[in-house]
Short mmCIF file of C-alpha atoms in Angstrom, two decimals:
data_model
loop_
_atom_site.label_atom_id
_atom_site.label_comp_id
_atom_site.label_asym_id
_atom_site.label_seq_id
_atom_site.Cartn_x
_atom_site.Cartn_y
_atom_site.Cartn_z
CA UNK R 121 116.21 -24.59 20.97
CA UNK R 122 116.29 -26.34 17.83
CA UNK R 123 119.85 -27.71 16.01
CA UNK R 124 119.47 -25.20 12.98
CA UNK R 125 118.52 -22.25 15.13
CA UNK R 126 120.63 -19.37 14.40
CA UNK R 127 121.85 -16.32 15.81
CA UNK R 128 123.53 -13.19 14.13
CA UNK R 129 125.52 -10.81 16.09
CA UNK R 130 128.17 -7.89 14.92
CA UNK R 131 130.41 -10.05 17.48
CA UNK R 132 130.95 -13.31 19.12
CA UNK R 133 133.17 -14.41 21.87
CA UNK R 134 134.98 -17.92 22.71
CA UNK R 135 135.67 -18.08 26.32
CA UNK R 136 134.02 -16.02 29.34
CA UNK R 137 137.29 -15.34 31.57
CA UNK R 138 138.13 -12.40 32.23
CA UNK R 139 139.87 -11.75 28.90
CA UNK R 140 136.76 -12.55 27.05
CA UNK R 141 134.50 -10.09 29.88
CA UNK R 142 136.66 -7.57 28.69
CA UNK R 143 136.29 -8.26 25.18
CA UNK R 144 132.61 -7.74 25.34
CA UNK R 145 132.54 -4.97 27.49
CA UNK R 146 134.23 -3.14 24.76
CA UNK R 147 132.52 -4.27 22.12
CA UNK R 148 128.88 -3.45 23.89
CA UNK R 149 130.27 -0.07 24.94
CA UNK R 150 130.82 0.79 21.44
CA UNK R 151 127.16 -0.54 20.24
CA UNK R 152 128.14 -3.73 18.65
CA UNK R 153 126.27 -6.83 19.37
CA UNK R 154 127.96 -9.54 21.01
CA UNK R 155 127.47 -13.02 22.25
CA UNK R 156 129.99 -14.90 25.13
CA UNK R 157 130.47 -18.84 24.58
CA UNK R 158 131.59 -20.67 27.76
CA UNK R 159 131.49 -24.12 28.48
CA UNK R 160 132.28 -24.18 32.46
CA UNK R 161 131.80 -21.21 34.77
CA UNK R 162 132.00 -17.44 33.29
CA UNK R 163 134.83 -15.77 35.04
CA UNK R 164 137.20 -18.89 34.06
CA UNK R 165 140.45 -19.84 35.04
CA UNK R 166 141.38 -16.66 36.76
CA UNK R 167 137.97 -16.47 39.37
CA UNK R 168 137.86 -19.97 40.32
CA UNK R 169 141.41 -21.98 40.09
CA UNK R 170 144.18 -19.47 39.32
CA UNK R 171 144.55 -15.72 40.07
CA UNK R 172 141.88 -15.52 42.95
CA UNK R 173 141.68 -18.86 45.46
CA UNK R 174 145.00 -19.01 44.81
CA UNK R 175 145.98 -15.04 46.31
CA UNK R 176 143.47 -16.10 49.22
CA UNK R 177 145.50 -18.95 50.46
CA UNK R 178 148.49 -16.93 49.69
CA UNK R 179 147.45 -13.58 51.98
CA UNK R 180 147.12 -15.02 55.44
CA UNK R 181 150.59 -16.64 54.57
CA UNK R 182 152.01 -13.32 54.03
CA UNK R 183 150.38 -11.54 56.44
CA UNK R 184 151.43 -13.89 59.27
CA UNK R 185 154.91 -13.37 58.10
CA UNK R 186 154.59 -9.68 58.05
CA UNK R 187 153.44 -9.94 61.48
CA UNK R 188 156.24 -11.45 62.82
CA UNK R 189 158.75 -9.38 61.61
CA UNK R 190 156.72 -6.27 63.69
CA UNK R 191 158.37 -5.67 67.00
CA UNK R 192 155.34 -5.60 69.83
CA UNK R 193 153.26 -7.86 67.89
CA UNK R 194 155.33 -10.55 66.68
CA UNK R 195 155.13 -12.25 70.58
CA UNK R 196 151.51 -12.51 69.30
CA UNK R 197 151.29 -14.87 65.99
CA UNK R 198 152.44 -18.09 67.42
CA UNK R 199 151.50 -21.28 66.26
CA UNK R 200 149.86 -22.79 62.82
CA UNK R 201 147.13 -20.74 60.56
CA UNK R 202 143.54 -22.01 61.17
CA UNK R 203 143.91 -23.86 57.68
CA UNK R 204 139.61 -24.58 58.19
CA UNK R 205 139.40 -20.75 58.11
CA UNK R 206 141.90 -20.17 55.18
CA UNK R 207 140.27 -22.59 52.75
CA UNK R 208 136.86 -21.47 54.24
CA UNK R 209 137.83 -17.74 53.28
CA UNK R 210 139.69 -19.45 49.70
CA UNK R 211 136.05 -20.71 48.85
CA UNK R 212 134.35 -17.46 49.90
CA UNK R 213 136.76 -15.68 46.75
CA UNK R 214 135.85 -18.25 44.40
CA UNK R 215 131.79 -17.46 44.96
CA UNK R 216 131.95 -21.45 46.48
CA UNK R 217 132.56 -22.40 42.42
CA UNK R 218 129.07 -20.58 41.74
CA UNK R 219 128.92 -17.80 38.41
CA UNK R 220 125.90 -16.18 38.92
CA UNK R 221 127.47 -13.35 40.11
CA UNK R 222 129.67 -13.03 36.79
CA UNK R 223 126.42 -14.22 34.73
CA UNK R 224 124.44 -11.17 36.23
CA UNK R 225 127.22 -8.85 35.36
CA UNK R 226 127.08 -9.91 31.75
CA UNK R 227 123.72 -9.97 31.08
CA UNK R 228 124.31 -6.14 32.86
CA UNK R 229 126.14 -4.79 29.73
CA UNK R 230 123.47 -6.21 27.60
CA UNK R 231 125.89 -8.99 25.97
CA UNK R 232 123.89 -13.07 25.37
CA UNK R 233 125.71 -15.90 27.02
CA UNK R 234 125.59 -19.27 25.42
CA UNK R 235 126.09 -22.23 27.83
CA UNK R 236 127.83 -25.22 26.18
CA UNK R 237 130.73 -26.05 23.70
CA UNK R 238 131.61 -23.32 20.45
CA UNK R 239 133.56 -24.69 17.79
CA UNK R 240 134.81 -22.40 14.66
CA UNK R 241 132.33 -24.04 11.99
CA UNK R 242 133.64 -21.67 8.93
CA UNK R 243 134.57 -17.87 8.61
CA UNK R 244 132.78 -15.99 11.36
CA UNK R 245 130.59 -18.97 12.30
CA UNK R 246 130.21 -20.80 15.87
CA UNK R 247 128.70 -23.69 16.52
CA UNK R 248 127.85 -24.14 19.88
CA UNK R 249 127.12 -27.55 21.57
CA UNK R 250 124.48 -27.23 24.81
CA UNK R 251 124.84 -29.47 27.45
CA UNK R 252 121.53 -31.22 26.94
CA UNK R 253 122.94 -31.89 23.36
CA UNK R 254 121.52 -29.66 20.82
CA UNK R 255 123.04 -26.95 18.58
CA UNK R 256 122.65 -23.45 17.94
CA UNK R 257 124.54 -21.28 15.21
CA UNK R 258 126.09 -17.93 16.06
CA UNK R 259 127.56 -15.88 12.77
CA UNK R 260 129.32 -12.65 13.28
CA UNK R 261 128.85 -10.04 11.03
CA UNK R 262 132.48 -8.57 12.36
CA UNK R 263 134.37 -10.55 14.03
CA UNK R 264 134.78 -13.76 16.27
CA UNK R 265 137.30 -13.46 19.02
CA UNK R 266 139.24 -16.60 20.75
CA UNK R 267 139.68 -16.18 24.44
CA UNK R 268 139.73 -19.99 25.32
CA UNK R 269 143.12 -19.62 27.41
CA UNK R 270 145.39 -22.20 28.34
CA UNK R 271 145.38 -25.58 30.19
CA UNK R 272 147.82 -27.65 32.77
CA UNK R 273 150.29 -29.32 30.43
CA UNK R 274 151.65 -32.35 31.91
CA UNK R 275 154.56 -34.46 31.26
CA UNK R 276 154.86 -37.19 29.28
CA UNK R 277 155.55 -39.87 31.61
CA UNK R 278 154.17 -43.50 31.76
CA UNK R 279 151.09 -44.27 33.73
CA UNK R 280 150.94 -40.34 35.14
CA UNK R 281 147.11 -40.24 34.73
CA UNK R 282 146.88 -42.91 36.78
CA UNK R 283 148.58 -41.25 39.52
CA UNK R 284 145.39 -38.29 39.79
CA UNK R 285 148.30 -35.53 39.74
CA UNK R 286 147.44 -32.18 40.65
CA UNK R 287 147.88 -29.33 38.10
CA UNK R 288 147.32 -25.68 39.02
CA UNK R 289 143.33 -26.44 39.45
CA UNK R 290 143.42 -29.05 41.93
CA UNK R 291 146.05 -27.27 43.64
CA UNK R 292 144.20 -24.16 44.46
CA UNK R 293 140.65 -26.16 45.24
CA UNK R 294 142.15 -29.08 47.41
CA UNK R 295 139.59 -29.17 50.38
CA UNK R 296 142.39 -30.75 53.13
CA UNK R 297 145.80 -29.86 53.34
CA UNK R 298 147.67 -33.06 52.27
CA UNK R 299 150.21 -34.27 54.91
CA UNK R 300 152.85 -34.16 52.44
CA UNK R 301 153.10 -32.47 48.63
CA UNK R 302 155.62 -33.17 45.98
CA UNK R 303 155.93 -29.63 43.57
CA UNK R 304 157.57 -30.69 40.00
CA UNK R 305 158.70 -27.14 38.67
CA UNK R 306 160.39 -23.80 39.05
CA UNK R 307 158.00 -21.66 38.40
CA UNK R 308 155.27 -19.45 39.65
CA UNK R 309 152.51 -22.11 40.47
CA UNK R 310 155.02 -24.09 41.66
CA UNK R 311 156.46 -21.66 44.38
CA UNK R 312 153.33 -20.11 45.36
CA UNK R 313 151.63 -23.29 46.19
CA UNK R 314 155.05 -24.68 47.68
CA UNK R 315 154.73 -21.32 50.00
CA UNK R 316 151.05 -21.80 50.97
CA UNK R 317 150.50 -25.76 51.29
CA UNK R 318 153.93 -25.53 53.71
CA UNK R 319 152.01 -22.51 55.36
CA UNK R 320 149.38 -24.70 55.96
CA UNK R 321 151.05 -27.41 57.50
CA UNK R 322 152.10 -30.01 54.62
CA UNK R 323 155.30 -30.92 54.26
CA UNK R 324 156.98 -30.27 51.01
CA UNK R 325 159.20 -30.99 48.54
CA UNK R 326 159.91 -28.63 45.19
CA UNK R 327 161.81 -30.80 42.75
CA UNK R 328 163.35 -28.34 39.75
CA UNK R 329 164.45 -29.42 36.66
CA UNK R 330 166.39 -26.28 35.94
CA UNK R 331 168.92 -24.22 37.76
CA UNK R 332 166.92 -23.01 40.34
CA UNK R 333 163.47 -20.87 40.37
CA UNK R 334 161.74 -18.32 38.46
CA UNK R 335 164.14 -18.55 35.70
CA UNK R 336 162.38 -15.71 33.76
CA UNK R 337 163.29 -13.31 36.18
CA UNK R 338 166.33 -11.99 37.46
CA UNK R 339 168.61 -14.67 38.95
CA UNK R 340 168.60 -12.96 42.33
CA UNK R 341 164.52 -13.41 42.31
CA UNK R 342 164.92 -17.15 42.77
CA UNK R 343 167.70 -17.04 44.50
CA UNK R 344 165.67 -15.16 47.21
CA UNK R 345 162.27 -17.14 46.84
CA UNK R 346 164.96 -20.11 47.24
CA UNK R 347 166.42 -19.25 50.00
CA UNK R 348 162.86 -18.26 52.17
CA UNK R 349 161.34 -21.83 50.81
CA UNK R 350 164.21 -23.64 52.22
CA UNK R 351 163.75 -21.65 55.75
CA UNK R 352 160.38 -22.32 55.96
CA UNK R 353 161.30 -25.95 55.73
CA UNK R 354 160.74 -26.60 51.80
CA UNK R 355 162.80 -29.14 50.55
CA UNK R 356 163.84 -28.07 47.65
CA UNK R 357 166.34 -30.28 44.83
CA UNK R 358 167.58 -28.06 41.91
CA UNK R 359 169.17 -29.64 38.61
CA UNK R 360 166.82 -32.84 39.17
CA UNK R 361 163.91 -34.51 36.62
CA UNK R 362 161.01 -36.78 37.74
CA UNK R 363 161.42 -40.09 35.60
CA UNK R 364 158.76 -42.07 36.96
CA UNK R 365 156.08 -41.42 39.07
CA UNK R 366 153.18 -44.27 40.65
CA UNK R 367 150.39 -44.56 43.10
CA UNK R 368 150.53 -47.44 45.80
CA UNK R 369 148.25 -47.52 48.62
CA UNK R 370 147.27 -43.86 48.08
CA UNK R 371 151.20 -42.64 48.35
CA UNK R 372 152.59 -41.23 45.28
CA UNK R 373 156.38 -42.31 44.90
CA UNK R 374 158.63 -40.33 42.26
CA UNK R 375 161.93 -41.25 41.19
CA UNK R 376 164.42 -38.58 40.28
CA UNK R 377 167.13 -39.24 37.46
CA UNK R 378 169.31 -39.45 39.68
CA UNK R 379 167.70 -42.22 41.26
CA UNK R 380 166.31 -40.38 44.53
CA UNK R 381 162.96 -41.70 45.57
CA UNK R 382 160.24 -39.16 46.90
CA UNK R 383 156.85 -40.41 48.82
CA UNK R 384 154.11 -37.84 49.20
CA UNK R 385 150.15 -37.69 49.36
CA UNK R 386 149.89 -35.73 46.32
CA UNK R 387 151.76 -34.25 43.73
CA UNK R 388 151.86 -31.28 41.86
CA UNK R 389 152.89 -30.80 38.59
CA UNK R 390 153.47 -26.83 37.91
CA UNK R 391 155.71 -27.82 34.17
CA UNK R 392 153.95 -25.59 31.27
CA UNK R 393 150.50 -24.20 29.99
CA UNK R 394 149.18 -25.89 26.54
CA UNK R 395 146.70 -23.22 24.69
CA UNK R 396 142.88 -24.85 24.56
CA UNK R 397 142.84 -24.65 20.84
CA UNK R 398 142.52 -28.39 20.09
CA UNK R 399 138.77 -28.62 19.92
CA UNK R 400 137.59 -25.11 18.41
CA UNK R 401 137.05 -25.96 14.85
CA UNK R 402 140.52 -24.36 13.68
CA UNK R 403 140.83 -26.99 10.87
CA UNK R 404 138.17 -25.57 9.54
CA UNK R 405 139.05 -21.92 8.55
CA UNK R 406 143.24 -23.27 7.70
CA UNK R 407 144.53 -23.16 10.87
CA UNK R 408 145.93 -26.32 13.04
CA UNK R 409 144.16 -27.86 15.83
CA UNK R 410 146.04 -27.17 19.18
CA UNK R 411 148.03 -24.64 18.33
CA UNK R 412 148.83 -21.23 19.97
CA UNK R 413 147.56 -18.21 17.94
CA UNK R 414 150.19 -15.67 16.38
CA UNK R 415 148.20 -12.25 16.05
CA UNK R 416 149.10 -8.73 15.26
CA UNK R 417 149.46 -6.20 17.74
CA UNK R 418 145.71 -5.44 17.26
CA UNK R 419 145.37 -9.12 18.45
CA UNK R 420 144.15 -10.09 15.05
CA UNK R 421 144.81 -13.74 14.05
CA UNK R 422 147.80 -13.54 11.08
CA UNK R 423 145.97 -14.69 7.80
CA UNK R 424 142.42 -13.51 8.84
CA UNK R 425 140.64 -10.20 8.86
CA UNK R 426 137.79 -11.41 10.97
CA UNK R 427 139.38 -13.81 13.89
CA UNK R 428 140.97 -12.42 17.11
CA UNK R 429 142.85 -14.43 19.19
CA UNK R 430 143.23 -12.92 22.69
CA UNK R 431 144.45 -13.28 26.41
CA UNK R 432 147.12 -16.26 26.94
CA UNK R 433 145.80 -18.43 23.63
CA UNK R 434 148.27 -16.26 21.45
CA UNK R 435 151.09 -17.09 23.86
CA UNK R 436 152.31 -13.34 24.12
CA UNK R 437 152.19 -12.82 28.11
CA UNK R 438 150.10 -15.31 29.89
CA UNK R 439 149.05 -13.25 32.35
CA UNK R 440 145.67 -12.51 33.83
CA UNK R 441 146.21 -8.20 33.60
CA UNK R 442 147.74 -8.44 30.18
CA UNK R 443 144.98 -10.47 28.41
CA UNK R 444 142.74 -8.00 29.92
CA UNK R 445 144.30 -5.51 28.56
CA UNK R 446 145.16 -7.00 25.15
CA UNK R 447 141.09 -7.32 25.75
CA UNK R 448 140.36 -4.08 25.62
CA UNK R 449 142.95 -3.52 22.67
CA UNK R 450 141.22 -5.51 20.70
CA UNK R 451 137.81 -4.90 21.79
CA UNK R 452 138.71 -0.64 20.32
CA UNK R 453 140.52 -2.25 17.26
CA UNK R 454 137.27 -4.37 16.46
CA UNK R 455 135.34 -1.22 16.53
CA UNK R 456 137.23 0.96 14.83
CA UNK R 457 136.96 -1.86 12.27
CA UNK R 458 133.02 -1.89 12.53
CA UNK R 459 132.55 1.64 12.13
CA UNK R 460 134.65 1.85 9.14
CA UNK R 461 137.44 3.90 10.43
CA UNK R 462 140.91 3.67 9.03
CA UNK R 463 141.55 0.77 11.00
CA UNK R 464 144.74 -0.19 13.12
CA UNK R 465 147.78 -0.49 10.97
CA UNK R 466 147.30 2.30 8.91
CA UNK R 467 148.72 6.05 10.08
CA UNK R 468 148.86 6.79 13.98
CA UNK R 469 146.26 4.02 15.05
CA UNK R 470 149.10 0.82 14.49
CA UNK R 471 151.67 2.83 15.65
CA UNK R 472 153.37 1.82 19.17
CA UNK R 473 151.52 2.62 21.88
CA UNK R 474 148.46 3.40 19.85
CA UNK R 475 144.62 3.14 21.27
CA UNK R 476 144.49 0.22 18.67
CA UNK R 477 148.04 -1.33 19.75
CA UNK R 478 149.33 -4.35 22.40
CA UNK R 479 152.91 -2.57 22.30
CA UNK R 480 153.22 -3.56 26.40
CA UNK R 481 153.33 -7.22 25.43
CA UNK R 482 156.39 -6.50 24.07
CA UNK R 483 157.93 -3.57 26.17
CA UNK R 484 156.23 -3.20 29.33
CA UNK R 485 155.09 -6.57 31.46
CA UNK R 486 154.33 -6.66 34.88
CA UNK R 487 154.43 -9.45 37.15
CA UNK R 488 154.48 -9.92 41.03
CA UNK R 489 155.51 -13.49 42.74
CA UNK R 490 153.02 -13.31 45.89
CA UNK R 491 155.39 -15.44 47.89
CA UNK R 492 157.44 -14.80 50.80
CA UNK R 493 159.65 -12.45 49.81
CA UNK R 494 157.46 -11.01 46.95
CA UNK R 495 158.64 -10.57 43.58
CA UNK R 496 157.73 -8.29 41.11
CA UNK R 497 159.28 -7.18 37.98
CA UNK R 498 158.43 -5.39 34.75
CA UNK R 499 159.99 -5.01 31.27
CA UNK R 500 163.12 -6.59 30.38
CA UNK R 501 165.57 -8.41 32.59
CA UNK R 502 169.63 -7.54 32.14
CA UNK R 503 170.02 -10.78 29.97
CA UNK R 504 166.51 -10.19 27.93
CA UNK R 505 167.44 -6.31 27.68
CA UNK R 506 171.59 -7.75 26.14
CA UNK R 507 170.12 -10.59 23.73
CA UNK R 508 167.82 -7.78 22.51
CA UNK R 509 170.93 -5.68 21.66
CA UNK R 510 170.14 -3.36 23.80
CA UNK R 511 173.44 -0.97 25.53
CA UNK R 512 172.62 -1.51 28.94
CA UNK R 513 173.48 -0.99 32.66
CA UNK R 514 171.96 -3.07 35.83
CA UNK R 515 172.24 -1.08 38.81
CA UNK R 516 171.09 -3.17 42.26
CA UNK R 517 170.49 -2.03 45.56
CA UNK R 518 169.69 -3.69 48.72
CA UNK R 519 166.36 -2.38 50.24
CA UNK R 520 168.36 -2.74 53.68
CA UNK R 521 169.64 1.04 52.48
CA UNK R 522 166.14 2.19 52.25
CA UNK R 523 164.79 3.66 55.71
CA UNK R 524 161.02 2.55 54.43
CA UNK R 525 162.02 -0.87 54.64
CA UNK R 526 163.36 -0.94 57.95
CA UNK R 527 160.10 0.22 59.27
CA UNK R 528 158.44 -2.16 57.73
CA UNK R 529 159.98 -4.94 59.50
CA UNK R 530 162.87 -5.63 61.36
CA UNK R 531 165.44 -7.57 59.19
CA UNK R 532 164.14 -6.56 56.45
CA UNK R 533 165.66 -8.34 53.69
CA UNK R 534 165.38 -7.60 49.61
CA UNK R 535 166.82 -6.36 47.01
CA UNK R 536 165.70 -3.59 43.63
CA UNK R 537 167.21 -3.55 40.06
CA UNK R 538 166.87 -1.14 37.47
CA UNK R 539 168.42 -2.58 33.81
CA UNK R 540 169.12 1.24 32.25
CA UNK R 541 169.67 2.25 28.59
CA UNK R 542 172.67 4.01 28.51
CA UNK R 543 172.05 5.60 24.45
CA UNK R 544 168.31 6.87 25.94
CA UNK R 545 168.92 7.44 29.32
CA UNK R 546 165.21 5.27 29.95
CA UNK R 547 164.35 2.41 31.77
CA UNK R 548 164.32 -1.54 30.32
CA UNK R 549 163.25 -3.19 32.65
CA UNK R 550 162.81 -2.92 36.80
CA UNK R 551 162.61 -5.44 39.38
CA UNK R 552 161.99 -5.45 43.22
CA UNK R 553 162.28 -8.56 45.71
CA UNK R 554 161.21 -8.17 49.36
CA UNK R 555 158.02 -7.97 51.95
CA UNK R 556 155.49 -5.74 49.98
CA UNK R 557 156.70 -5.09 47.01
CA UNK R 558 153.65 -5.87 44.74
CA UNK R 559 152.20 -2.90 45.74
CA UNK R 560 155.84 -1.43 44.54
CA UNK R 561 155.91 -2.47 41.12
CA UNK R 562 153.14 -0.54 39.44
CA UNK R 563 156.00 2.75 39.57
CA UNK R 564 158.26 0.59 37.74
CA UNK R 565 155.46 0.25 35.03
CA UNK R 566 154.59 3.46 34.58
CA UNK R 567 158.31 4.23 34.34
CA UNK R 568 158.68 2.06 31.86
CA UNK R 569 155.80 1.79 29.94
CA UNK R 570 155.75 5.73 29.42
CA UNK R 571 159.91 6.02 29.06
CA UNK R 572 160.09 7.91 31.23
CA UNK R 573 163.83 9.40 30.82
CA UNK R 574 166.05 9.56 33.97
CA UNK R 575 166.64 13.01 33.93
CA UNK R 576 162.67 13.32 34.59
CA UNK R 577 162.68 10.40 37.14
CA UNK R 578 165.04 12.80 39.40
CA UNK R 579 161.77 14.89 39.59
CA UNK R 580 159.51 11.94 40.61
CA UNK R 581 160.02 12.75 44.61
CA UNK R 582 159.47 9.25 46.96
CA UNK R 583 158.29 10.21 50.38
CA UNK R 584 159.98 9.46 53.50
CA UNK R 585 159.62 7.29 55.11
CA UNK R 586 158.84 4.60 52.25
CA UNK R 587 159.77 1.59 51.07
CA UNK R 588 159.22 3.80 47.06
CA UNK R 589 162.88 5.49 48.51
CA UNK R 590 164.65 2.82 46.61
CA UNK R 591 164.23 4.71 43.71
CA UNK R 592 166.57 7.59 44.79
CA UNK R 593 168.74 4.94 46.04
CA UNK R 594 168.72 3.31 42.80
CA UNK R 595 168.85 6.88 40.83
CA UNK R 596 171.82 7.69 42.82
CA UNK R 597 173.96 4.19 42.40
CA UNK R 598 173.46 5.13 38.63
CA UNK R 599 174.60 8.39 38.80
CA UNK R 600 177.68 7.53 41.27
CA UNK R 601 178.65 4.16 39.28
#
């Protein structure tokens, strides 16, 4: 490779998560040329310190917790989780850190990967820096689409990086348990890790700035994540900021505003994402450096008819599912665009909920909190659903009332909310908290997503005995309140 080799292709592609997979899937399954640019491993954050190691130290948490809330085995799960076997199976999710899986499956759909550093360079131009140094120049007859994601963002405090904090990454790769873990944060890195680091035998300490936890869900979510922590033995101080944190001798010590004093191995700081914008070239086609993207809801960068920003750089739902599918929005709208069809935004194709149209960004969100209780909620919360001026109605029930639940484990303890509009008769927004519930919430999002109207929901018959019963519980509290 030569510096002024170049490359032309009808697309090219920032970022090999799974946001940017998707992307090029759908551009190679509708003929186009494409090229990925990654710079670490191709299945990003999601494969290797997010969404998967993180779910693998998570499910022998839950399922030991599961187990002991089973009548004639519970006697059975005594004592502490093999933690050699849990980060042994973690590391057998993440491919031990290796792509070549991911690599194979790429070259598969016929799309190039570029190893090294791509930088915007001008309109549809990449440069992209190897690692031994040298340059090669991708142009894109069609488009160029941004799937870089999003990065730790850590606090401004003094002397932090010489502290070695953990973010998200080191969190979900630390080889040893550490013997005890400060969490700085409310949110859902923070109480996932607080659940499985406990789990495995550290002793912890969540310290909240806010309220109390998951403060984009419904109140009663954190209030029930809260409450389990705290059982578990999480300590866990709401209403409290970290003013100063310092190494000494290997033990981290962080003082509180309100002058407590914390000592731990390691600390975690779960406070924010940042978008990975500020070395991609954006200076050089108008835009600023470090920025999140805004985009249409064909995922197309405001300003630009050629540059797609996708996936949790544009700051719409930074989630893992909804990049990939505001991946394979984009991916059809980029097409359509190709091929010269009338192109989204004009007649039925930019209309909501259109083949060419992210409308479940802003309707339709899913989410599940694999802690212990789960949560899981989709759509619009009661206070989301009321500052949107929408008339609404929350209607709660306690999955105790559910004969489904009970079977599922003794005690079982949870609760479901539906937030209803009253002028439509649909549903806003659903959420569920209790054992299980993940595998719950995709009913709620195909009630909402497709609005679906109450009247028709009477029709949608759970079977007994299910947990899925709370929706005629719910259905009837509505119709009784």
């Amino acid at each position: 490779m030569t510096e002024t080799e170049t490359n032309l292709y009808d697309v090219v592609v920032l970022g090999a998560g799974p946001v940017g997979e998707n992307v090029a899937d759908r551009t190679r399954a509708a003929g186009l040329t494409t090229a990925v640019v990654e710079s670490e491993l191709v299945g990003g954050e999601c494969s290797y310190w997010a969404c998967m190691p993180s779910k693998a130290l998570l499910r022998p948490v839950i399922a030991r917790a599961d187990a002991r809330r089973v009548p004639g085995l519970a006697h059975l799960v005594h004592g502490s989780l093999d933690t050699a076997a849990v980060l042994a199976h973690r590391d057998r999710k993440t491919s031990g850190w290796n792509d070549d899986g991911q690599v194979a499956w790429l070259d598969g759909i016929g799309a190039d990967l570029h190893r090294g550093h791509g930088r915007l360079s001008g309109e549809r131009t990449v440069t992209v820096t190897a690692p031994d140094g040298g340059e090669r120049t991708l142009t894109a007859r069609h488009a160029v689409a941004v799937c870089t994601g999003t990065r730790a963002q850590l606090p401004p405090l003094p002397g932090l990086a010489d502290v070695r904090p953990w973010t998200s990454r080191e969190a979900t790769s630390a080889k040893t348990a550490p013997a005890r873990l400060i969490v700085v944060g409310g949110s859902v890195v923070a109480v996932e890790m607080a659940t499985a680091w406990r789990a495995l035998g550290s002793e912890v300490t969540v310290l909240v700035r806010g309220k109390g936890l998951l403060p984009r869900m419904e109140p009663f979510a954190g209030e029930l994540v809260a409450e389990a922590l705290t059982e578990a033995g999480v300590v866990l101080r709401t209403g409290t900021s970290v003013e100063s944190v310092t190494r000494q001798d290997g033990v981290v010590v962080a003082v509180t505003d309100q002058g407590d004093r914390f000592e731990a191995d390691e600390i975690l700081f779960a406070t924010g994402r940042a978008p990975r914008t500020d070395d991609l070239g954006l200076d050089t086609v108008g835009l600023e450096p470090g920025s999140w993207l805004s985009v249409d809801d064909s995922l197309r960068v405001t300003g630009t008819d050629w540059l797609y920003a996708v996936g949790d750089v544009n700051h719409r739902a930074l989630l893992t599912h909804q990049g990939k599918y505001q991946a394979r929005i984009a991916g059809a709208a980029i097409a359509a665009r190709a091929g010269g069809a009338p192109g989204p935004g004009s007649g039925q194709d930019g209309e909501p909920w259109g083949p060419h149209t992210a409308t479940a960004d802003h309707h339709a969100v899913p989410q599940v909190v694999f802690t212990d209780p789960e949560a899981a909620a989709v759509g619009l919360s009661l206070a989301e659903a009321e500052q949107a001026g929408h008339r609404v109605r929350a209607v709660d029930v306690e999955f105790s009332s559910v004969a489904g639940a009970g079977l599922y484990a003794d005690g079982y303890k949870g609760r479901a909310r539906m937030v209803v509009d009253l002028e439509r008769e649909i549903l806003r927004g659903v959420t569920f908290v209790g054992p299980g519930v993940g595998e719950l919430i995709h009913s709620a999002t195909i009630a909402v997503a497709g609005e679906v109207p109450l009247s028709r929901l009477w029709h949608a018959v759970p079977s007994y005995p299910t947990i899925s019963e709370v929706w005629l519980r719910l259905l009837e509290a509505f119709r009784d309140a």
